Amino acid sequence: MKPDEPLDLDSLIACPVCDLLHTDAVIPVGSQARCHRCHTVLMTPRSQAMTHIVMLATTSLILMVAAVFFPFLDVTAAGLERHSSVMDTILAFSTGLLMPLSFAVAALIVVLPTLRLVAILYTVTPMAIAYKPWPHAKAAFRLAESLQPWSMAEIFIVGVAVALVKIGGLATLKLGPAFWAFAALVIVTALKDTFMCKLTVWKTLEHRSPR
Amino acid sequence: MENAGTSQPPLTARAAGLVACTQCGRVHDAETAECRRCGSVLKSRDTTSLQRVMAWWVAGLIMYIPANLYPMLRTTTLGKDTSNTIVGGVIELVKHGDYGVGGIVFLASVIVPVGKFFAIAYLAFSVHRPDTMHNKARQHLYEVVEFIGRWSMMDVFVVAILTALVQFNIVLAIHPGIAAICFALSVAFTMLSAQSFDPRLIWDADEASQP
């Protein structure tokens, strides 16, 4: 294709990372389309992706409720026992100077991941059940995409493991149900993200939105 | 997927007089201000990108200094106070023989943040000196920085968990130190710095060098 030829904009797609133009072909389900120059994955459509996303995101939301309110860890030291839930972890900083930190921790491990799941469900569920997306679905999906780096549930789990080792010598510990709910949440969320192909979701949204 | 620009030079959206959306890949005429597919603001190249990268980078570095000088954790055992900085916490873990966990904490709280400062600075400066390192290598470096940077938040979560769990009045209590806030801010600022970087800048030299 030469630059001076008239271009049909609908048949083109540009790599979001390096700006290289590609012709927008239909990608067979289960295969990957990569950028020619920088090898960024452009599209990886999966079969039944929307149904899977809805199921897995709903599962994640339910697990999140369990993870936040069920007992997370039991600590025993010098005959004293203490139960704590994720809620307590968040409230731990809520005194004095370190209050802003408690807000940040709450946001990173509970509020933002939950918001992201809700935004994804809002975008995808109507399209999976009926056909047309709900109003503001585009804004919801943009929000979900921008929240991705700030949802840190998986990092929290590794932090728990390190904390367990750190106080291993000072106290005895028992893992509660919420810990396992959180671990499952991390796995289910990661599984859901493998079904999410950003470009395909955007193309579907555009295709099904009223003009 | 077929590359529209198989003949040299690589045909980018900008070279074709178009503007592409970095969110969804849709291609538009150069004057379009908002993406028709996803509603994102369109810019052929983010001209303020490097300024924002450096501003967040400096903010992150400023916060990183007190994060290392002040205590991260304050442990009170029977009226005796001991404070630990980030590096002090790692040394303590190694002294107890927990080499594995000590290594993870050292990696997440020292190597990754320091490496990230160098990597972002290198990426920003090499935009104007394109032949220092191959484009693909710089693209990989950028992806690694984006992917790994968030994991530094782990130490903040460790502090949150320990503070919530270990509260046994005078027998044993752990309190967060001021460095926890500084470190959390430093990680957030460097994440924003990396997100401000426009990876298309890495590839523009490629276009210019092949007439």
mmCIF file with all atom_site columns, N, CA, C and O in Angstrom, chain A residues 43-78:
data_model
loop_
_atom_site.group_PDB
_atom_site.id
_atom_site.type_symbol
_atom_site.label_atom_id
_atom_site.label_alt_id
_atom_site.label_comp_id
_atom_site.label_asym_id
_atom_site.label_entity_id
_atom_site.label_seq_id
_atom_site.pdbx_PDB_ins_code
_atom_site.Cartn_x
_atom_site.Cartn_y
_atom_site.Cartn_z
_atom_site.occupancy
_atom_site.B_iso_or_equiv
_atom_site.pdbx_formal_charge
_atom_site.auth_seq_id
_atom_site.auth_comp_id
_atom_site.auth_asym_id
_atom_site.auth_atom_id
_atom_site.pdbx_PDB_model_num
ATOM 1   N N  . MET A 1 43 ? -4.521  -8.468  19.010 1.00 0.00 ? 43 MET A N  1
ATOM 2   C CA . MET A 1 43 ? -5.814  -9.095  19.266 1.00 0.00 ? 43 MET A CA 1
ATOM 3   C C  . MET A 1 43 ? -5.621  -10.566 19.557 1.00 0.00 ? 43 MET A C  1
ATOM 4   O O  . MET A 1 43 ? -4.785  -11.217 18.935 1.00 0.00 ? 43 MET A O  1
ATOM 5   N N  . THR A 1 44 ? -6.372  -11.085 20.511 1.00 0.00 ? 44 THR A N  1
ATOM 6   C CA . THR A 1 44 ? -6.390  -12.522 20.721 1.00 0.00 ? 44 THR A CA 1
ATOM 7   C C  . THR A 1 44 ? -7.816  -12.954 21.069 1.00 0.00 ? 44 THR A C  1
ATOM 8   O O  . THR A 1 44 ? -8.165  -13.119 22.216 1.00 0.00 ? 44 THR A O  1
ATOM 9   N N  . PRO A 1 45 ? -8.687  -13.061 20.042 1.00 0.00 ? 45 PRO A N  1
ATOM 10  C CA . PRO A 1 45 ? -10.074 -13.420 20.318 1.00 0.00 ? 45 PRO A CA 1
ATOM 11  C C  . PRO A 1 45 ? -10.188 -14.849 20.862 1.00 0.00 ? 45 PRO A C  1
ATOM 12  O O  . PRO A 1 45 ? -9.438  -15.728 20.450 1.00 0.00 ? 45 PRO A O  1
ATOM 13  N N  . ARG A 1 46 ? -11.091 -15.022 21.826 1.00 0.00 ? 46 ARG A N  1
ATOM 14  C CA . ARG A 1 46 ? -11.332 -16.351 22.405 1.00 0.00 ? 46 ARG A CA 1
ATOM 15  C C  . ARG A 1 46 ? -12.795 -16.699 22.188 1.00 0.00 ? 46 ARG A C  1
ATOM 16  O O  . ARG A 1 46 ? -13.649 -15.825 22.142 1.00 0.00 ? 46 ARG A O  1
ATOM 17  N N  . SER A 1 47 ? -13.069 -17.994 22.094 1.00 0.00 ? 47 SER A N  1
ATOM 18  C CA . SER A 1 47 ? -14.459 -18.376 21.893 1.00 0.00 ? 47 SER A CA 1
ATOM 19  C C  . SER A 1 47 ? -15.223 -18.174 23.196 1.00 0.00 ? 47 SER A C  1
ATOM 20  O O  . SER A 1 47 ? -14.680 -18.406 24.287 1.00 0.00 ? 47 SER A O  1
ATOM 21  N N  . GLN A 1 48 ? -16.457 -17.756 23.090 1.00 0.00 ? 48 GLN A N  1
ATOM 22  C CA . GLN A 1 48 ? -17.327 -17.540 24.253 1.00 0.00 ? 48 GLN A CA 1
ATOM 23  C C  . GLN A 1 48 ? -16.717 -16.554 25.252 1.00 0.00 ? 48 GLN A C  1
ATOM 24  O O  . GLN A 1 48 ? -16.953 -16.656 26.444 1.00 0.00 ? 48 GLN A O  1
ATOM 25  N N  . ALA A 1 49 ? -15.899 -15.620 24.752 1.00 0.00 ? 49 ALA A N  1
ATOM 26  C CA . ALA A 1 49 ? -15.163 -14.760 25.660 1.00 0.00 ? 49 ALA A CA 1
ATOM 27  C C  . ALA A 1 49 ? -16.088 -13.979 26.587 1.00 0.00 ? 49 ALA A C  1
ATOM 28  O O  . ALA A 1 49 ? -15.859 -13.917 27.792 1.00 0.00 ? 49 ALA A O  1
ATOM 29  N N  . MET A 1 50 ? -17.174 -13.407 26.025 1.00 0.00 ? 50 MET A N  1
ATOM 30  C CA . MET A 1 50 ? -18.025 -12.552 26.853 1.00 0.00 ? 50 MET A CA 1
ATOM 31  C C  . MET A 1 50 ? -18.692 -13.319 27.984 1.00 0.00 ? 50 MET A C  1
ATOM 32  O O  . MET A 1 50 ? -18.730 -12.853 29.115 1.00 0.00 ? 50 MET A O  1
ATOM 33  N N  . THR A 1 51 ? -19.172 -14.523 27.685 1.00 0.00 ? 51 THR A N  1
ATOM 34  C CA . THR A 1 51 ? -19.787 -15.338 28.724 1.00 0.00 ? 51 THR A CA 1
ATOM 35  C C  . THR A 1 51 ? -18.767 -15.652 29.819 1.00 0.00 ? 51 THR A C  1
ATOM 36  O O  . THR A 1 51 ? -19.052 -15.542 31.014 1.00 0.00 ? 51 THR A O  1
ATOM 37  N N  . HIS A 1 52 ? -17.557 -16.030 29.395 1.00 0.00 ? 52 HIS A N  1
ATOM 38  C CA . HIS A 1 52 ? -16.521 -16.341 30.377 1.00 0.00 ? 52 HIS A CA 1
ATOM 39  C C  . HIS A 1 52 ? -16.176 -15.130 31.234 1.00 0.00 ? 52 HIS A C  1
ATOM 40  O O  . HIS A 1 52 ? -16.017 -15.241 32.447 1.00 0.00 ? 52 HIS A O  1
ATOM 41  N N  . ILE A 1 53 ? -16.069 -13.963 30.586 1.00 0.00 ? 53 ILE A N  1
ATOM 42  C CA . ILE A 1 53 ? -15.724 -12.764 31.350 1.00 0.00 ? 53 ILE A CA 1
ATOM 43  C C  . ILE A 1 53 ? -16.796 -12.480 32.402 1.00 0.00 ? 53 ILE A C  1
ATOM 44  O O  . ILE A 1 53 ? -16.488 -12.217 33.565 1.00 0.00 ? 53 ILE A O  1
ATOM 45  N N  . VAL A 1 54 ? -18.067 -12.582 31.995 1.00 0.00 ? 54 VAL A N  1
ATOM 46  C CA . VAL A 1 54 ? -19.164 -12.309 32.943 1.00 0.00 ? 54 VAL A CA 1
ATOM 47  C C  . VAL A 1 54 ? -19.111 -13.293 34.107 1.00 0.00 ? 54 VAL A C  1
ATOM 48  O O  . VAL A 1 54 ? -19.171 -12.892 35.279 1.00 0.00 ? 54 VAL A O  1
ATOM 49  N N  . MET A 1 55 ? -18.933 -14.578 33.799 1.00 0.00 ? 55 MET A N  1
ATOM 50  C CA . MET A 1 55 ? -18.917 -15.581 34.874 1.00 0.00 ? 55 MET A CA 1
ATOM 51  C C  . MET A 1 55 ? -17.743 -15.360 35.822 1.00 0.00 ? 55 MET A C  1
ATOM 52  O O  . MET A 1 55 ? -17.901 -15.363 37.044 1.00 0.00 ? 55 MET A O  1
ATOM 53  N N  . LEU A 1 56 ? -16.566 -15.150 35.243 1.00 0.00 ? 56 LEU A N  1
ATOM 54  C CA . LEU A 1 56 ? -15.376 -15.037 36.087 1.00 0.00 ? 56 LEU A CA 1
ATOM 55  C C  . LEU A 1 56 ? -15.378 -13.727 36.883 1.00 0.00 ? 56 LEU A C  1
ATOM 56  O O  . LEU A 1 56 ? -14.975 -13.704 38.050 1.00 0.00 ? 56 LEU A O  1
ATOM 57  N N  . ALA A 1 57 ? -15.861 -12.645 36.275 1.00 0.00 ? 57 ALA A N  1
ATOM 58  C CA . ALA A 1 57 ? -15.900 -11.375 37.003 1.00 0.00 ? 57 ALA A CA 1
ATOM 59  C C  . ALA A 1 57 ? -16.906 -11.448 38.152 1.00 0.00 ? 57 ALA A C  1
ATOM 60  O O  . ALA A 1 57 ? -16.660 -10.921 39.243 1.00 0.00 ? 57 ALA A O  1
ATOM 61  N N  . THR A 1 58 ? -18.048 -12.124 37.919 1.00 0.00 ? 58 THR A N  1
ATOM 62  C CA . THR A 1 58 ? -19.027 -12.287 38.999 1.00 0.00 ? 58 THR A CA 1
ATOM 63  C C  . THR A 1 58 ? -18.421 -13.110 40.133 1.00 0.00 ? 58 THR A C  1
ATOM 64  O O  . THR A 1 58 ? -18.564 -12.764 41.319 1.00 0.00 ? 58 THR A O  1
ATOM 65  N N  . THR A 1 59 ? -17.733 -14.194 39.775 1.00 0.00 ? 59 THR A N  1
ATOM 66  C CA . THR A 1 59 ? -17.064 -15.010 40.793 1.00 0.00 ? 59 THR A CA 1
ATOM 67  C C  . THR A 1 59 ? -16.095 -14.158 41.600 1.00 0.00 ? 59 THR A C  1
ATOM 68  O O  . THR A 1 59 ? -16.058 -14.224 42.831 1.00 0.00 ? 59 THR A O  1
ATOM 69  N N  . SER A 1 60 ? -15.307 -13.345 40.915 1.00 0.00 ? 60 SER A N  1
ATOM 70  C CA . SER A 1 60 ? -14.338 -12.491 41.602 1.00 0.00 ? 60 SER A CA 1
ATOM 71  C C  . SER A 1 60 ? -15.026 -11.556 42.591 1.00 0.00 ? 60 SER A C  1
ATOM 72  O O  . SER A 1 60 ? -14.544 -11.358 43.703 1.00 0.00 ? 60 SER A O  1
ATOM 73  N N  . LEU A 1 61 ? -16.169 -10.988 42.168 1.00 0.00 ? 61 LEU A N  1
ATOM 74  C CA . LEU A 1 61 ? -16.873 -10.056 43.050 1.00 0.00 ? 61 LEU A CA 1
ATOM 75  C C  . LEU A 1 61 ? -17.348 -10.753 44.322 1.00 0.00 ? 61 LEU A C  1
ATOM 76  O O  . LEU A 1 61 ? -17.220 -10.210 45.422 1.00 0.00 ? 61 LEU A O  1
ATOM 77  N N  . ILE A 1 62 ? -17.895 -11.975 44.163 1.00 0.00 ? 62 ILE A N  1
ATOM 78  C CA . ILE A 1 62 ? -18.373 -12.725 45.333 1.00 0.00 ? 62 ILE A CA 1
ATOM 79  C C  . ILE A 1 62 ? -17.201 -13.044 46.254 1.00 0.00 ? 62 ILE A C  1
ATOM 80  O O  . ILE A 1 62 ? -17.273 -12.872 47.477 1.00 0.00 ? 62 ILE A O  1
ATOM 81  N N  . LEU A 1 63 ? -16.088 -13.485 45.647 1.00 0.00 ? 63 LEU A N  1
ATOM 82  C CA . LEU A 1 63 ? -14.904 -13.800 46.453 1.00 0.00 ? 63 LEU A CA 1
ATOM 83  C C  . LEU A 1 63 ? -14.398 -12.553 47.173 1.00 0.00 ? 63 LEU A C  1
ATOM 84  O O  . LEU A 1 63 ? -13.906 -12.635 48.295 1.00 0.00 ? 63 LEU A O  1
ATOM 85  N N  . MET A 1 64 ? -14.516 -11.397 46.513 1.00 0.00 ? 64 MET A N  1
ATOM 86  C CA . MET A 1 64 ? -14.049 -10.155 47.134 1.00 0.00 ? 64 MET A CA 1
ATOM 87  C C  . MET A 1 64 ? -14.820 -9.867  48.422 1.00 0.00 ? 64 MET A C  1
ATOM 88  O O  . MET A 1 64 ? -14.235 -9.492  49.436 1.00 0.00 ? 64 MET A O  1
ATOM 89  N N  . VAL A 1 65 ? -16.143 -10.085 48.399 1.00 0.00 ? 65 VAL A N  1
ATOM 90  C CA . VAL A 1 65 ? -16.957 -9.866  49.596 1.00 0.00 ? 65 VAL A CA 1
ATOM 91  C C  . VAL A 1 65 ? -16.473 -10.788 50.717 1.00 0.00 ? 65 VAL A C  1
ATOM 92  O O  . VAL A 1 65 ? -16.258 -10.353 51.855 1.00 0.00 ? 65 VAL A O  1
ATOM 93  N N  . ALA A 1 66 ? -16.258 -12.079 50.378 1.00 0.00 ? 66 ALA A N  1
ATOM 94  C CA . ALA A 1 66 ? -15.773 -13.028 51.380 1.00 0.00 ? 66 ALA A CA 1
ATOM 95  C C  . ALA A 1 66 ? -14.398 -12.611 51.886 1.00 0.00 ? 66 ALA A C  1
ATOM 96  O O  . ALA A 1 66 ? -14.119 -12.656 53.084 1.00 0.00 ? 66 ALA A O  1
ATOM 97  N N  . ALA A 1 67 ? -13.532 -12.184 50.971 1.00 0.00 ? 67 ALA A N  1
ATOM 98  C CA . ALA A 1 67 ? -12.160 -11.846 51.343 1.00 0.00 ? 67 ALA A CA 1
ATOM 99  C C  . ALA A 1 67 ? -12.109 -10.648 52.287 1.00 0.00 ? 67 ALA A C  1
ATOM 100 O O  . ALA A 1 67 ? -11.254 -10.561 53.161 1.00 0.00 ? 67 ALA A O  1
ATOM 101 N N  . VAL A 1 68 ? -13.044 -9.717  52.127 1.00 0.00 ? 68 VAL A N  1
ATOM 102 C CA . VAL A 1 68 ? -12.993 -8.505  52.932 1.00 0.00 ? 68 VAL A CA 1
ATOM 103 C C  . VAL A 1 68 ? -13.568 -8.727  54.331 1.00 0.00 ? 68 VAL A C  1
ATOM 104 O O  . VAL A 1 68 ? -13.037 -8.220  55.313 1.00 0.00 ? 68 VAL A O  1
ATOM 105 N N  . PHE A 1 69 ? -14.646 -9.519  54.418 1.00 0.00 ? 69 PHE A N  1
ATOM 106 C CA . PHE A 1 69 ? -15.339 -9.559  55.708 1.00 0.00 ? 69 PHE A CA 1
ATOM 107 C C  . PHE A 1 69 ? -15.071 -10.812 56.543 1.00 0.00 ? 69 PHE A C  1
ATOM 108 O O  . PHE A 1 69 ? -15.275 -10.795 57.749 1.00 0.00 ? 69 PHE A O  1
ATOM 109 N N  . PHE A 1 70 ? -14.629 -11.905 55.948 1.00 0.00 ? 70 PHE A N  1
ATOM 110 C CA . PHE A 1 70 ? -14.344 -13.104 56.732 1.00 0.00 ? 70 PHE A CA 1
ATOM 111 C C  . PHE A 1 70 ? -13.027 -12.939 57.482 1.00 0.00 ? 70 PHE A C  1
ATOM 112 O O  . PHE A 1 70 ? -12.194 -12.115 57.106 1.00 0.00 ? 70 PHE A O  1
ATOM 113 N N  . PRO A 1 71 ? -12.829 -13.740 58.553 1.00 0.00 ? 71 PRO A N  1
ATOM 114 C CA . PRO A 1 71 ? -11.537 -13.637 59.260 1.00 0.00 ? 71 PRO A CA 1
ATOM 115 C C  . PRO A 1 71 ? -10.369 -14.017 58.350 1.00 0.00 ? 71 PRO A C  1
ATOM 116 O O  . PRO A 1 71 ? -10.434 -15.009 57.626 1.00 0.00 ? 71 PRO A O  1
ATOM 117 N N  . PHE A 1 72 ? -9.362  -13.195 58.386 1.00 0.00 ? 72 PHE A N  1
ATOM 118 C CA . PHE A 1 72 ? -8.247  -13.344 57.452 1.00 0.00 ? 72 PHE A CA 1
ATOM 119 C C  . PHE A 1 72 ? -7.123  -14.149 58.093 1.00 0.00 ? 72 PHE A C  1
ATOM 120 O O  . PHE A 1 72 ? -6.671  -15.141 57.549 1.00 0.00 ? 72 PHE A O  1
ATOM 121 N N  . LEU A 1 73 ? -6.676  -13.697 59.253 1.00 0.00 ? 73 LEU A N  1
ATOM 122 C CA . LEU A 1 73 ? -5.593  -14.380 59.958 1.00 0.00 ? 73 LEU A CA 1
ATOM 123 C C  . LEU A 1 73 ? -5.875  -14.387 61.460 1.00 0.00 ? 73 LEU A C  1
ATOM 124 O O  . LEU A 1 73 ? -6.477  -13.460 61.981 1.00 0.00 ? 73 LEU A O  1
ATOM 125 N N  . ASP A 1 74 ? -5.434  -15.446 62.132 1.00 0.00 ? 74 ASP A N  1
ATOM 126 C CA . ASP A 1 74 ? -5.490  -15.505 63.603 1.00 0.00 ? 74 ASP A CA 1
ATOM 127 C C  . ASP A 1 74 ? -4.063  -15.484 64.114 1.00 0.00 ? 74 ASP A C  1
ATOM 128 O O  . ASP A 1 74 ? -3.254  -16.298 63.695 1.00 0.00 ? 74 ASP A O  1
ATOM 129 N N  . VAL A 1 75 ? -3.792  -14.574 65.027 1.00 0.00 ? 75 VAL A N  1
ATOM 130 C CA . VAL A 1 75 ? -2.449  -14.505 65.587 1.00 0.00 ? 75 VAL A CA 1
ATOM 131 C C  . VAL A 1 75 ? -2.514  -14.786 67.080 1.00 0.00 ? 75 VAL A C  1
ATOM 132 O O  . VAL A 1 75 ? -3.385  -14.269 67.774 1.00 0.00 ? 75 VAL A O  1
ATOM 133 N N  . THR A 1 76 ? -1.591  -15.594 67.556 1.00 0.00 ? 76 THR A N  1
ATOM 134 C CA . THR A 1 76 ? -1.484  -15.824 68.985 1.00 0.00 ? 76 THR A CA 1
ATOM 135 C C  . THR A 1 76 ? -0.070  -15.482 69.417 1.00 0.00 ? 76 THR A C  1
ATOM 136 O O  . THR A 1 76 ? 0.896   -15.961 68.839 1.00 0.00 ? 76 THR A O  1
ATOM 137 N N  . ALA A 1 77 ? 0.043   -14.623 70.436 1.00 0.00 ? 77 ALA A N  1
ATOM 138 C CA . ALA A 1 77 ? 1.364   -14.309 70.991 1.00 0.00 ? 77 ALA A CA 1
ATOM 139 C C  . ALA A 1 77 ? 1.221   -14.165 72.490 1.00 0.00 ? 77 ALA A C  1
ATOM 140 O O  . ALA A 1 77 ? 0.314   -13.491 72.967 1.00 0.00 ? 77 ALA A O  1
ATOM 141 N N  . ALA A 1 78 ? 2.101   -14.813 73.221 1.00 0.00 ? 78 ALA A N  1
ATOM 142 C CA . ALA A 1 78 ? 2.133   -14.760 74.682 1.00 0.00 ? 78 ALA A CA 1
ATOM 143 C C  . ALA A 1 78 ? 0.747   -15.000 75.278 1.00 0.00 ? 78 ALA A C  1
ATOM 144 O O  . ALA A 1 78 ? 0.297   -14.306 76.187 1.00 0.00 ? 78 ALA A O  1
#
